mmCIF file of C-alpha atoms in Angstrom:
data_model
loop_
_atom_site.group_PDB
_atom_site.id
_atom_site.type_symbol
_atom_site.label_atom_id
_atom_site.label_comp_id
_atom_site.label_asym_id
_atom_site.label_seq_id
_atom_site.Cartn_x
_atom_site.Cartn_y
_atom_site.Cartn_z
ATOM 1 C CA MET A 1 75.915 84.064 -162.580
ATOM 2 C CA GLU A 2 79.615 84.116 -163.274
ATOM 3 C CA ARG A 3 81.937 86.690 -161.653
ATOM 4 C CA ASP A 4 82.890 88.380 -164.932
ATOM 5 C CA VAL A 5 79.766 88.844 -167.038
ATOM 6 C CA LYS A 6 80.210 89.913 -170.648
ATOM 7 C CA ASP A 7 76.575 90.990 -171.175
ATOM 8 C CA ASN A 8 75.277 94.346 -170.058
ATOM 9 C CA ILE A 9 72.026 94.630 -168.085
ATOM 10 C CA TYR A 10 69.915 95.083 -171.219
ATOM 11 C CA GLU A 11 71.382 92.032 -172.950
ATOM 12 C CA LYS A 12 70.922 89.944 -169.808
ATOM 13 C CA LEU A 13 67.275 91.032 -169.394
ATOM 14 C CA SER A 14 66.637 90.444 -173.098
ATOM 15 C CA LYS A 15 67.934 86.873 -172.873
ATOM 16 C CA LYS A 16 66.271 86.104 -169.539
ATOM 17 C CA TYR A 17 62.807 87.386 -170.453
ATOM 18 C CA GLY A 18 62.846 86.950 -174.234
ATOM 19 C CA MET A 19 62.427 90.653 -174.965
ATOM 20 C CA SER A 20 64.175 93.039 -177.291
ATOM 21 C CA ILE A 21 67.043 95.227 -176.119
ATOM 22 C CA ASP A 22 64.784 98.264 -176.610
ATOM 23 C CA ALA A 23 62.093 96.682 -174.414
ATOM 24 C CA ALA A 24 64.705 95.900 -171.740
ATOM 25 C CA LYS A 25 65.871 99.519 -171.811
ATOM 26 C CA ALA A 26 62.291 100.761 -171.545
ATOM 27 C CA ASN A 27 61.610 98.452 -168.592
ATOM 28 C CA THR A 28 64.655 99.682 -166.694
ATOM 29 C CA GLN A 29 63.559 103.295 -167.151
ATOM 30 C CA ASN A 30 60.759 102.687 -164.630
ATOM 31 C CA VAL A 31 63.313 101.476 -162.074
ATOM 32 C CA ILE A 32 65.591 104.450 -162.801
ATOM 33 C CA GLN A 33 62.676 106.869 -162.410
ATOM 34 C CA MET A 34 61.496 105.340 -159.118
ATOM 35 C CA ALA A 35 65.067 105.463 -157.811
ATOM 36 C CA LYS A 36 65.321 109.119 -158.836
ATOM 37 C CA GLU A 37 62.062 109.941 -157.031
ATOM 38 C CA SER A 38 63.596 108.395 -153.908
ATOM 39 C CA GLY A 39 66.750 110.479 -154.219
ATOM 40 C CA LEU A 40 68.864 107.712 -155.756
ATOM 41 C CA GLU A 41 70.826 107.838 -158.983
ATOM 42 C CA TYR A 42 71.050 104.571 -160.928
ATOM 43 C CA HIS A 43 73.406 104.132 -163.891
ATOM 44 C CA MET A 44 72.132 101.065 -165.729
ATOM 45 C CA ASP A 45 74.186 101.817 -168.853
ATOM 46 C CA THR A 46 77.497 101.336 -167.003
ATOM 47 C CA MET A 47 76.416 98.774 -164.378
ATOM 48 C CA ILE A 48 78.841 95.852 -164.059
ATOM 49 C CA LEU A 49 76.940 92.593 -163.693
ATOM 50 C CA THR A 50 78.554 89.931 -161.536
ATOM 51 C CA ASN A 51 77.976 87.057 -159.180
ATOM 52 C CA THR A 52 77.109 88.697 -155.845
ATOM 53 C CA PHE A 53 77.773 85.699 -153.579
ATOM 54 C CA ASP A 54 80.965 87.220 -152.142
ATOM 55 C CA ALA A 55 79.231 90.569 -151.637
ATOM 56 C CA HIS A 56 76.587 88.728 -149.631
ATOM 57 C CA ARG A 57 79.299 86.974 -147.617
ATOM 58 C CA LEU A 58 80.787 90.388 -146.885
ATOM 59 C CA THR A 59 77.466 91.711 -145.602
ATOM 60 C CA MET A 60 77.205 88.683 -143.289
ATOM 61 C CA PHE A 61 80.760 89.330 -142.113
ATOM 62 C CA ALA A 62 79.832 92.979 -141.496
ATOM 63 C CA LYS A 63 76.798 91.819 -139.503
ATOM 64 C CA LYS A 64 79.162 90.217 -136.965
ATOM 65 C CA GLU A 65 80.763 93.642 -136.568
ATOM 66 C CA GLY A 66 77.436 95.467 -136.247
ATOM 67 C CA LYS A 67 77.839 97.081 -139.679
ATOM 68 C CA MET A 68 75.545 95.061 -141.930
ATOM 69 C CA GLN A 69 73.299 97.967 -142.871
ATOM 70 C CA GLU A 70 76.217 100.256 -143.660
ATOM 71 C CA MET A 71 77.941 97.541 -145.711
ATOM 72 C CA THR A 72 74.777 96.676 -147.610
ATOM 73 C CA GLU A 73 74.090 100.317 -148.450
ATOM 74 C CA ARG A 74 77.690 100.878 -149.530
ATOM 75 C CA ILE A 75 77.660 97.825 -151.814
ATOM 76 C CA LEU A 76 74.341 98.822 -153.397
ATOM 77 C CA TYR A 77 75.568 102.386 -153.992
ATOM 78 C CA ALA A 78 78.792 101.046 -155.510
ATOM 79 C CA PHE A 79 76.816 98.759 -157.817
ATOM 80 C CA PHE A 80 73.907 100.944 -158.938
ATOM 81 C CA THR A 81 75.434 104.426 -158.834
ATOM 82 C CA GLU A 82 79.204 104.091 -159.127
ATOM 83 C CA SER A 83 79.226 101.075 -161.485
ATOM 84 C CA LYS A 84 81.848 99.264 -159.419
ATOM 85 C CA HIS A 85 82.574 95.551 -159.831
ATOM 86 C CA ILE A 86 81.129 94.186 -156.588
ATOM 87 C CA GLY A 87 82.259 90.652 -157.414
ATOM 88 C CA ASP A 88 85.898 91.736 -157.302
ATOM 89 C CA HIS A 89 87.589 91.053 -153.940
ATOM 90 C CA ALA A 90 89.787 94.155 -154.051
ATOM 91 C CA THR A 91 86.719 96.332 -154.674
ATOM 92 C CA LEU A 92 84.846 94.649 -151.820
ATOM 93 C CA ALA A 93 87.811 95.135 -149.470
ATOM 94 C CA ASP A 94 87.959 98.840 -150.365
ATOM 95 C CA LEU A 95 84.232 99.223 -149.707
ATOM 96 C CA ALA A 96 84.550 97.373 -146.385
ATOM 97 C CA VAL A 97 87.304 99.720 -145.212
ATOM 98 C CA GLU A 98 85.056 102.682 -146.050
ATOM 99 C CA VAL A 99 82.452 101.445 -143.551
ATOM 100 C CA GLY A 100 85.050 100.763 -140.859
ATOM 101 C CA LEU A 101 85.944 97.098 -141.327
ATOM 102 C CA ASP A 102 89.516 95.823 -141.134
ATOM 103 C CA ARG A 103 90.941 95.253 -144.636
ATOM 104 C CA GLU A 104 93.097 92.241 -143.707
ATOM 105 C CA SER A 105 90.200 90.503 -141.941
ATOM 106 C CA VAL A 106 87.972 91.092 -144.965
ATOM 107 C CA ILE A 107 90.608 89.833 -147.422
ATOM 108 C CA GLN A 108 91.139 86.732 -145.263
ATOM 109 C CA MET A 109 87.382 86.098 -145.119
ATOM 110 C CA LEU A 110 86.932 86.572 -148.877
ATOM 111 C CA SER A 111 89.804 84.186 -149.655
ATOM 112 C CA SER A 112 88.148 81.473 -147.560
ATOM 113 C CA GLU A 113 84.700 79.892 -147.421
ATOM 114 C CA GLU A 114 83.812 81.859 -144.282
ATOM 115 C CA MET A 115 80.197 83.076 -144.194
ATOM 116 C CA ALA A 116 79.264 80.859 -147.173
ATOM 117 C CA ASP A 117 77.014 78.631 -145.051
ATOM 118 C CA GLU A 118 75.173 81.676 -143.712
ATOM 119 C CA VAL A 119 74.531 82.993 -147.228
ATOM 120 C CA ARG A 120 73.403 79.559 -148.434
ATOM 121 C CA ALA A 121 71.014 79.334 -145.467
ATOM 122 C CA ASP A 122 69.555 82.707 -146.501
ATOM 123 C CA GLU A 123 69.198 81.388 -150.054
ATOM 124 C CA GLU A 124 67.289 78.347 -148.772
ATOM 125 C CA THR A 125 65.001 80.577 -146.711
ATOM 126 C CA ALA A 126 64.371 82.727 -149.777
ATOM 127 C CA LYS A 127 63.532 79.623 -151.838
ATOM 128 C CA ALA A 128 61.089 78.492 -149.164
ATOM 129 C CA TYR A 129 59.291 81.850 -149.449
ATOM 130 C CA GLY A 130 59.245 81.699 -153.248
ATOM 131 C CA VAL A 131 61.768 84.471 -153.882
ATOM 132 C CA THR A 132 62.867 84.358 -157.512
ATOM 133 C CA GLY A 133 64.172 87.902 -157.946
ATOM 134 C CA VAL A 134 64.697 91.254 -156.328
ATOM 135 C CA PRO A 135 63.300 93.346 -154.967
ATOM 136 C CA PHE A 136 61.105 91.031 -152.886
ATOM 137 C CA TYR A 137 59.249 92.280 -149.824
ATOM 138 C CA LEU A 138 57.987 89.829 -147.221
ATOM 139 C CA ILE A 139 55.621 91.172 -144.574
ATOM 140 C CA ASN A 140 54.795 89.194 -141.426
ATOM 141 C CA LYS A 141 56.318 86.106 -143.079
ATOM 142 C CA LYS A 142 52.994 85.790 -144.935
ATOM 143 C CA TYR A 143 52.512 88.537 -147.523
ATOM 144 C CA ALA A 144 54.859 89.156 -150.454
ATOM 145 C CA LEU A 145 55.326 91.972 -152.941
ATOM 146 C CA THR A 146 57.641 91.293 -155.858
ATOM 147 C CA GLY A 147 59.466 93.600 -158.201
ATOM 148 C CA ALA A 148 59.893 97.338 -158.229
ATOM 149 C CA GLN A 149 56.412 98.647 -157.477
ATOM 150 C CA PRO A 150 54.977 102.158 -157.332
ATOM 151 C CA THR A 151 54.206 103.579 -153.881
ATOM 152 C CA ASP A 152 50.439 103.179 -154.324
ATOM 153 C CA VAL A 153 50.851 99.400 -154.706
ATOM 154 C CA PHE A 154 52.594 99.277 -151.313
ATOM 155 C CA VAL A 155 49.935 101.477 -149.724
ATOM 156 C CA GLN A 156 47.123 99.286 -151.073
ATOM 157 C CA ALA A 157 48.878 96.110 -149.946
ATOM 158 C CA LEU A 158 49.611 97.452 -146.469
ATOM 159 C CA ASN A 159 46.027 98.675 -146.057
ATOM 160 C CA LYS A 160 44.766 95.224 -147.043
ATOM 161 C CA ILE A 161 47.139 93.533 -144.603
ATOM 162 C CA ILE A 162 46.118 95.884 -141.799
ATOM 163 C CA ALA A 163 42.427 95.262 -142.518
ATOM 164 C CA GLU A 164 42.934 91.487 -142.471
ATOM 165 C CA ASN A 165 44.850 91.645 -139.206
ATOM 166 C CA GLU A 166 42.691 94.044 -137.223
ATOM 167 C CA ILE A 167 42.313 93.087 -133.612
ATOM 168 C CA THR A 168 38.782 92.983 -132.274
ATOM 169 C CA ILE A 169 38.452 93.628 -128.535
ATOM 170 C CA LEU A 170 35.898 91.215 -127.169
ATOM 171 C CA ASN A 171 35.589 92.629 -123.667
ATOM 172 C CA ASP A 172 34.563 96.014 -122.335
ATOM 173 C CA ASP A 173 36.856 98.351 -120.398
ATOM 174 C CA ASP A 174 36.810 96.252 -117.208
ATOM 175 C CA GLY A 175 40.375 95.048 -117.658
ATOM 176 C CA MET A 176 43.699 96.576 -116.746
ATOM 177 C CA SER A 177 44.845 99.446 -118.943
ATOM 178 C CA CYS A 178 48.555 99.850 -119.758
ATOM 179 C CA ASP A 179 50.558 102.526 -121.507
ATOM 180 C CA ASP A 180 54.150 103.840 -121.426
ATOM 181 C CA ASP A 181 53.632 105.180 -117.890
ATOM 182 C CA GLY A 182 52.529 101.842 -116.425
ATOM 183 C CA CYS A 183 49.294 99.958 -115.781
ATOM 184 C CA GLU A 184 46.192 100.700 -113.743
ATOM 185 C CA ILE A 185 43.015 98.925 -112.866
ATOM 186 C CA PRO A 186 39.902 100.982 -113.691
ATOM 187 C CA LYS A 187 37.911 102.306 -110.748
ATOM 188 C CA LYS A 188 34.325 101.165 -110.396
#
């Protein structure tokens, strides 16, 4: 995607999936509702679409500083709730400062190709797992859930995964027993 997108989210979804604008709006209402139920406020009507490659580079840069989670959350909030242009370098620098990163270091990184290889490596990993959109949840590098799903879908999937991966103990209690306090051999 280009950095400055002229289409809004509904127009982009309409073109991508061959649906009407009204259908695109209806589909996003489910996402908005699920976000609201989780305590998040999404503003799809004012969202600024952009190429997020530089935002991803910034999160990788923040990872080196031990602030990847904070940076990721700040960028997502800026995008979904505040309708900020997260493809704009000045906006990204402002967001980085808010989470405690040095503005000049961030500006220098964004004006270079730094962290691009790391983001491209992540893209290749995602391709290998079949990721074609977000959200995408990968569990145990084996099980995938795609798209915004209701909680019951996650519960069903996790229960299935747990059932498939149950450990069967083949011996009796003759072996050593360990817990947080240490290990002991059972008395006979």
